[in-house]
Tab-separated table of C-alpha atoms in Angstrom:
chain	number	residue	atom	x	y	z
A	854	MET	CA	75.740	31.193	-40.486
A	855	GLY	CA	77.298	30.439	-43.890
A	856	ALA	CA	76.498	31.905	-47.253
A	857	PRO	CA	73.290	30.823	-48.885
A	858	SER	CA	73.462	27.555	-50.925
A	859	PRO	CA	72.499	28.080	-54.370
A	860	THR	CA	71.158	24.490	-54.640
A	861	GLU	CA	69.156	25.048	-51.406
A	862	VAL	CA	67.879	28.426	-52.630
A	863	ARG	CA	66.851	26.956	-56.006
A	864	SER	CA	65.012	23.872	-54.515
A	865	ARG	CA	63.105	25.702	-51.866
A	866	LEU	CA	62.106	28.576	-54.080
A	867	LEU	CA	60.894	26.371	-56.967
A	868	ALA	CA	59.028	24.088	-54.502
A	869	TRP	CA	57.185	27.137	-52.839
A	870	TYR	CA	56.548	28.675	-56.326
A	871	ALA	CA	54.814	25.495	-57.682
A	872	ALA	CA	52.514	25.526	-54.697
A	873	ASN	CA	51.791	29.251	-54.442
A	874	ARG	CA	52.073	30.888	-57.812
A	875	ARG	CA	49.612	33.360	-58.854
A	876	ASP	CA	47.740	33.645	-62.304
A	877	LEU	CA	48.998	36.853	-63.944
A	878	PRO	CA	47.821	36.936	-67.574
A	879	TRP	CA	49.150	39.513	-70.058
A	880	ARG	CA	47.391	41.224	-72.849
A	881	ARG	CA	48.778	42.512	-76.176
A	882	THR	CA	47.021	45.246	-78.107
A	883	ARG	CA	47.663	48.495	-79.893
A	884	VAL	CA	49.356	51.493	-78.086
A	885	ASP	CA	46.045	53.529	-77.468
A	886	ASP	CA	44.526	50.577	-75.897
A	887	VAL	CA	47.621	49.864	-73.865
A	888	LEU	CA	47.454	53.549	-72.710
A	889	ALA	CA	43.888	53.437	-71.835
A	890	VAL	CA	44.452	50.207	-69.720
A	891	TRP	CA	47.560	51.871	-68.318
A	892	GLU	CA	45.827	55.057	-67.423
A	893	GLY	CA	46.275	55.738	-63.687
A	894	LEU	CA	49.319	53.641	-63.188
A	895	GLY	CA	51.963	56.105	-64.395
A	896	PHE	CA	55.044	55.311	-66.216
A	897	TYR	CA	53.182	55.944	-69.744
A	898	GLY	CA	56.554	56.141	-71.541
A	899	ARG	CA	56.878	52.420	-70.903
A	900	ALA	CA	53.712	51.584	-72.666
A	901	ARG	CA	54.862	53.593	-75.696
A	902	ARG	CA	58.162	51.919	-75.646
A	903	LEU	CA	56.420	48.547	-75.538
A	904	HIS	CA	54.711	49.414	-78.627
A	905	ALA	CA	57.774	50.618	-80.146
A	906	ALA	CA	59.600	47.269	-79.469
A	907	ALA	CA	56.596	45.463	-80.956
A	908	ARG	CA	57.090	47.441	-84.188
A	909	VAL	CA	60.743	46.692	-84.480
A	910	ILE	CA	60.227	42.942	-83.859
A	911	VAL	CA	57.595	43.075	-86.751
A	912	ALA	CA	59.906	45.041	-89.086
A	913	GLU	CA	63.222	43.264	-88.338
A	914	HIS	CA	62.367	39.683	-86.917
A	915	ALA	CA	59.438	38.817	-89.042
A	916	GLY	CA	56.970	39.264	-86.244
A	917	LYS	CA	58.743	36.784	-83.986
A	918	VAL	CA	60.233	37.652	-80.504
A	919	PRO	CA	63.921	37.089	-80.902
A	920	PRO	CA	65.208	34.044	-78.748
A	921	SER	CA	68.510	36.075	-77.686
A	922	TYR	CA	69.207	37.939	-74.441
A	923	GLU	CA	71.456	40.187	-76.437
A	924	VAL	CA	68.959	40.994	-79.184
A	925	LEU	CA	66.140	41.398	-76.841
A	926	ALA	CA	68.084	43.959	-74.588
A	927	ALA	CA	68.787	46.026	-77.627
A	928	LEU	CA	64.974	46.599	-78.267
A	929	PRO	CA	63.400	49.913	-77.277
A	930	GLY	CA	62.303	50.023	-73.831
A	931	ILE	CA	63.857	46.493	-73.035
A	932	GLY	CA	66.637	46.633	-70.439
A	933	PRO	CA	68.663	43.976	-68.682
A	934	TYR	CA	65.570	42.858	-66.479
A	935	THR	CA	62.790	42.673	-69.067
A	936	ALA	CA	65.390	40.868	-71.490
A	937	GLY	CA	66.397	38.358	-68.798
A	938	ALA	CA	62.639	37.714	-67.944
A	939	ILE	CA	61.676	37.302	-71.630
A	940	ALA	CA	64.805	35.136	-72.327
A	941	SER	CA	64.270	32.901	-69.513
A	942	ILE	CA	60.437	32.546	-69.307
A	943	ALA	CA	59.777	32.483	-73.136
A	944	PHE	CA	62.907	30.497	-74.205
A	945	GLY	CA	64.422	28.825	-71.237
A	946	ILE	CA	67.562	30.808	-71.633
A	947	VAL	CA	69.605	30.963	-68.239
A	948	ALA	CA	69.691	34.770	-67.424
A	949	PRO	CA	68.872	36.624	-64.295
A	950	ALA	CA	65.782	38.992	-64.115
A	951	VAL	CA	66.334	41.318	-61.402
A	952	ASP	CA	63.652	43.879	-60.777
A	953	GLY	CA	62.868	45.875	-57.507
A	954	ASN	CA	61.401	42.856	-55.833
A	955	VAL	CA	64.441	40.766	-56.658
A	956	LEU	CA	66.693	43.403	-55.444
A	957	ARG	CA	65.263	43.282	-52.073
A	958	VAL	CA	65.150	39.544	-51.790
A	959	LEU	CA	68.731	39.400	-52.896
A	960	ALA	CA	69.740	42.321	-50.473
A	961	ARG	CA	68.294	40.455	-47.397
A	962	LEU	CA	69.351	36.976	-48.554
A	963	PHE	CA	73.007	38.000	-48.746
A	964	ARG	CA	72.834	40.888	-46.216
A	965	ILE	CA	73.882	43.518	-48.258
A	966	HIS	CA	74.814	46.597	-46.268
A	967	GLU	CA	75.009	49.118	-49.088
A	968	ASP	CA	72.677	51.402	-51.175
A	969	VAL	CA	71.045	48.929	-53.521
A	970	THR	CA	70.122	51.771	-55.907
A	971	GLY	CA	73.871	52.416	-56.844
A	972	VAL	CA	75.182	51.150	-60.016
A	973	VAL	CA	78.182	49.167	-58.606
A	974	VAL	CA	75.869	47.348	-55.954
A	975	ARG	CA	73.167	46.679	-58.382
A	976	ARG	CA	75.582	45.022	-60.742
A	977	ARG	CA	76.960	42.887	-57.885
A	978	LEU	CA	73.523	41.867	-57.012
A	979	ILE	CA	72.700	40.928	-60.609
A	980	GLU	CA	75.841	38.804	-60.604
A	981	LEU	CA	74.522	37.149	-57.366
A	982	ALA	CA	71.218	36.384	-59.097
A	983	ALA	CA	73.054	34.747	-61.985
A	984	THR	CA	74.681	32.308	-59.725
A	985	LEU	CA	71.309	31.166	-58.415
A	986	VAL	CA	69.061	30.889	-61.587
A	987	SER	CA	68.353	27.386	-62.264
A	988	SER	CA	69.676	25.944	-65.541
A	989	ASP	CA	66.862	23.485	-65.576
A	990	ALA	CA	64.169	26.024	-65.033
A	991	PRO	CA	65.269	29.443	-65.386
A	992	GLY	CA	61.968	31.024	-66.296
A	993	ALA	CA	60.279	29.451	-63.157
A	994	PHE	CA	63.246	30.526	-60.989
A	995	ASN	CA	62.950	33.945	-62.016
A	996	GLN	CA	59.161	34.114	-61.641
A	997	ALA	CA	59.305	32.489	-58.302
A	998	ILE	CA	61.809	34.969	-56.971
A	999	MET	CA	59.940	37.856	-58.351
A	1000	GLU	CA	56.777	36.435	-56.696
A	1001	LEU	CA	58.570	35.927	-53.476
A	1002	GLY	CA	59.461	39.637	-53.281
A	1003	ALA	CA	55.891	40.744	-54.266
A	1004	THR	CA	54.064	38.628	-51.719
A	1005	ILE	CA	56.371	37.499	-48.811
A	1006	CYS	CA	59.660	39.377	-48.857
A	1007	THR	CA	57.821	42.794	-48.949
A	1008	PRO	CA	59.400	46.319	-48.187
A	1009	THR	CA	58.098	47.119	-44.760
A	1010	ARG	CA	56.739	43.901	-43.268
A	1011	PRO	CA	58.261	40.807	-44.605
A	1012	ALA	CA	56.513	37.552	-43.602
A	1013	CYS	CA	59.748	35.758	-42.798
A	1014	ASP	CA	57.920	32.984	-40.874
A	1015	ARG	CA	56.235	31.972	-44.197
A	1016	CYS	CA	59.214	32.345	-46.370
A	1017	PRO	CA	60.883	29.359	-47.954
A	1018	LEU	CA	64.359	30.783	-47.722
A	1019	GLU	CA	64.155	31.924	-44.125
A	1020	ASN	CA	66.756	29.252	-43.014
A	1021	GLN	CA	69.080	30.682	-45.957
A	1022	CYS	CA	68.671	34.197	-45.253
A	1023	LEU	CA	71.443	36.098	-43.688
A	1024	ALA	CA	69.518	39.375	-42.824
A	1025	ARG	CA	66.930	37.258	-41.143
A	1026	ALA	CA	69.660	35.450	-39.174
A	1027	ALA	CA	70.956	38.693	-37.988
A	1028	GLY	CA	67.487	40.179	-37.163
A	1029	GLU	CA	68.120	42.775	-39.914
A	1030	GLU	CA	65.249	42.037	-42.331
A	1031	ARG	CA	63.543	45.237	-41.698
A	1032	GLN	CA	66.711	47.399	-41.840
A	1033	ILE	CA	67.602	45.832	-45.312
A	1034	PRO	CA	67.749	46.930	-48.201
A	1035	ILE	CA	69.403	50.169	-47.839
A	1036	THR	CA	68.275	52.979	-50.249
A	1037	ALA	CA	69.426	56.511	-50.543
A	1038	ASN	CA	66.687	58.988	-49.615
A	1039	ARG	CA	64.846	60.219	-52.444
A	1040	LYS	CA	64.314	63.944	-53.235
A	1041	LYS	CA	60.885	65.246	-52.438
A	1042	PRO	CA	58.876	66.077	-55.718
A	1043	ARG	CA	59.101	69.691	-56.797
A	1044	ALA	CA	55.928	71.515	-56.371
A	1045	VAL	CA	54.849	73.075	-59.587
A	1046	PRO	CA	51.667	75.371	-60.087
A	1047	VAL	CA	49.334	74.221	-63.038
A	1048	ALA	CA	46.139	75.421	-64.802
A	1049	PHE	CA	43.887	73.628	-67.142
A	1050	ALA	CA	40.878	74.739	-69.294
A	1051	LEU	CA	37.652	72.768	-69.440
A	1052	ILE	CA	36.315	74.123	-72.680
A	1053	GLU	CA	32.886	73.066	-73.434
A	1054	ALA	CA	30.152	74.193	-76.019
A	1055	LYS	CA	27.146	72.383	-77.263
A	1056	GLY	CA	28.277	69.189	-75.787
A	1057	ARG	CA	31.681	69.061	-77.114
A	1058	VAL	CA	35.095	69.553	-75.333
A	1059	LEU	CA	38.471	70.627	-76.367
A	1060	LEU	CA	41.341	68.131	-76.052
A	1061	VAL	CA	45.043	68.005	-76.891
A	1062	ARG	CA	47.300	65.163	-77.062
A	1063	ARG	CA	50.318	65.695	-74.711
A	1064	GLU	CA	53.877	65.620	-76.374
A	1065	PRO	CA	55.652	62.398	-76.299
A	1066	GLY	CA	58.650	62.568	-73.866
A	1067	THR	CA	56.773	64.944	-71.367
A	1068	LEU	CA	54.990	64.283	-68.090
A	1069	LEU	CA	51.747	62.132	-69.177
A	1070	GLY	CA	53.029	62.100	-72.756
A	1071	GLY	CA	50.880	60.548	-75.161
A	1072	LEU	CA	47.662	60.830	-73.177
A	1073	TRP	CA	44.752	62.952	-74.161
A	1074	GLY	CA	43.855	65.957	-71.891
A	1075	LEU	CA	42.547	69.446	-71.253
A	1076	PRO	CA	44.713	72.175	-72.688
A	1077	GLY	CA	46.817	74.235	-70.245
A	1078	GLY	CA	49.878	72.957	-68.036
A	1079	GLU	CA	52.530	74.282	-66.020
A	1080	VAL	CA	52.234	77.957	-65.093
A	1081	PRO	CA	55.280	80.287	-65.744
A	1082	SER	CA	56.970	81.874	-62.736
A	1083	ARG	CA	55.608	85.099	-61.571
A	1084	LEU	CA	52.261	84.541	-63.453
A	1085	SER	CA	48.937	83.796	-61.820
A	1086	GLU	CA	46.739	80.675	-63.175
A	1087	ARG	CA	44.162	83.078	-64.759
A	1088	THR	CA	46.792	85.058	-66.530
A	1089	SER	CA	48.697	82.253	-67.981
A	1090	LEU	CA	45.926	79.942	-68.905
A	1091	PRO	CA	44.769	81.765	-72.015
A	1092	MET	CA	48.337	82.042	-73.277
A	1093	LEU	CA	48.966	78.212	-72.620
A	1094	VAL	CA	45.647	77.353	-74.434
A	1095	LYS	CA	46.344	79.623	-77.513
A	1096	LYS	CA	49.695	78.387	-77.825
A	1097	GLN	CA	48.642	74.686	-77.695
A	1098	THR	CA	45.471	75.040	-79.724
A	1099	GLY	CA	45.328	78.258	-81.504
A	1100	SER	CA	41.933	79.013	-79.476
A	1101	VAL	CA	41.082	82.078	-77.702
A	1102	ILE	CA	39.170	81.602	-74.576
A	1103	GLN	CA	37.610	83.355	-71.667
A	1104	VAL	CA	38.518	82.034	-68.092
A	1105	GLY	CA	35.399	81.325	-66.270
A	1106	PRO	CA	34.783	79.889	-62.739
A	1107	LEU	CA	37.000	77.287	-61.013
A	1108	TRP	CA	35.717	73.774	-61.710
A	1109	SER	CA	38.090	71.623	-59.665
A	1110	PRO	CA	41.284	71.743	-57.869
A	1111	VAL	CA	44.381	69.981	-58.909
A	1112	ASP	CA	46.570	68.138	-56.496
A	1113	ARG	CA	48.653	65.262	-57.983
A	1114	THR	CA	52.047	63.894	-57.100
A	1115	PHE	CA	54.307	62.129	-59.604
A	1116	SER	CA	57.746	60.708	-58.968
A	1117	HIS	CA	59.464	63.966	-59.458
A	1118	ARG	CA	56.795	66.598	-59.681
A	1119	LYS	CA	53.934	67.609	-57.492
A	1120	TRP	CA	51.276	69.482	-59.603
A	1121	PHE	CA	48.900	71.888	-57.576
A	1122	GLY	CA	46.470	74.236	-59.041
A	1123	SER	CA	43.055	74.349	-60.809
A	1124	ILE	CA	40.778	73.229	-63.722
A	1125	TYR	CA	38.734	76.129	-64.936
A	1126	ARG	CA	35.405	76.147	-66.950
A	1127	CYS	CA	36.265	78.281	-69.938
A	1128	SER	CA	34.437	79.452	-73.063
A	1129	PRO	CA	35.789	79.637	-76.528
A	1130	THR	CA	35.684	82.799	-78.414
A	1131	ARG	CA	37.453	81.152	-81.517
A	1132	HIS	CA	37.095	77.376	-82.205
A	1133	PRO	CA	40.314	75.709	-83.161
A	1134	SER	CA	40.384	73.165	-86.188
A	1135	SER	CA	40.733	69.507	-85.282
A	1136	SER	CA	44.257	67.877	-86.173
A	1137	GLU	CA	46.388	65.067	-85.219
A	1138	ARG	CA	46.798	66.572	-81.716
A	1139	ILE	CA	43.877	68.534	-81.072
A	1140	ARG	CA	40.199	67.218	-81.048
A	1141	TRP	CA	36.927	69.071	-80.581
A	1142	ILE	CA	34.625	66.083	-79.880
A	1143	PRO	CA	31.495	65.066	-78.058
A	1144	ILE	CA	32.060	64.225	-74.277
A	1145	ALA	CA	31.263	60.833	-74.787
A	1146	GLU	CA	33.733	60.185	-77.351
A	1147	ALA	CA	36.409	61.923	-75.262
A	1148	LEU	CA	35.802	59.507	-72.361
A	1149	GLN	CA	36.778	56.529	-74.710
A	1150	LEU	CA	40.261	57.897	-75.303
A	1151	PRO	CA	43.323	57.389	-73.183
A	1152	LEU	CA	43.050	60.351	-70.840
A	1153	VAL	CA	44.942	62.061	-68.143
A	1154	PRO	CA	43.341	60.531	-65.055
A	1155	PHE	CA	42.276	63.733	-63.245
A	1156	HIS	CA	41.003	65.151	-66.543
A	1157	ARG	CA	38.953	62.252	-67.152
A	1158	GLU	CA	37.414	62.993	-63.713
A	1159	ALA	CA	36.443	66.472	-64.591
A	1160	LEU	CA	34.871	65.251	-67.974
A	1161	GLU	CA	32.945	62.821	-66.057
A	1162	SER	CA	31.745	65.207	-63.674
A	1163	LEU	CA	30.727	67.451	-66.604
A	1164	SER	CA	29.001	64.557	-68.336
A	1165	GLY	CA	27.064	63.643	-65.292
A	1166	LEU	CA	25.794	67.439	-64.905
A	1167	GLU	CA	24.679	67.491	-68.431
A	1168	SER	CA	22.909	64.134	-68.163
A	1169	PHE	CA	21.150	65.519	-65.033
A	1170	ALA	CA	20.122	68.767	-66.807
A	1171	LEU	CA	18.320	66.573	-69.521
A	1172	LEU	CA	16.204	64.864	-66.937
């Protein structure tokens, strides 16, 4: 079987997309609303960079998205993939948009037997994508190949019998569609002990906003965090809370366990019900607010669960 034909790939993919495209509306709003909607999805830094890019567009481009791949790629949080997607979809510029789904499609289509996460191989796949992009409908083509990777050419169980590119795919012809793409083994997330304080008095709870650039940065949550080595949860928690808020606390009973895995860290530990002996003053990063108001903020997901359980308990007590 010869190399895939760019003309065949374009025509088959665009015809398939026209008949099978999904409706995926996007919304634009302020950063706290973006974080709240984003809550639970992870990658919170992306939401903040999206907001930063919007501010640059307003300040330097009169509020209009620049119709240039190069200018788009220079905006905060917008790399080659996002720049290619915006340029092609919004402005009809011929540019590839290669995300993880597209990498997988290309690796199978061209039967790439190398680690697709490597810089050199990834660059090669982007160059191959550029040879395929339709000059007549670059935006539709990029959306089509992303859609194909998301719905048909999936990571573990590709539906090759329903794929419009089945007769062009070198991996399918060789029976290797489940062995490709090849990726390096990821490191296991590092296990880190944590402790958090659920501090409540008279229907109010103490929240802190996590520092930008840190894990879950920008979200509101319970004070506390990663436990220093050789210290217990109960010993370290008052120190963490005092450092973050200035509040002095007494650590009470266990409220709920913590077991959360992120891309590079696994948090395990506890949330403790605590009582304050000194109340902190509210500031830009510290809030002492009613539980109902706290639940309206963009929160660390498992801290939201703790507050919801506390809110439910208090509602039950009022019956």
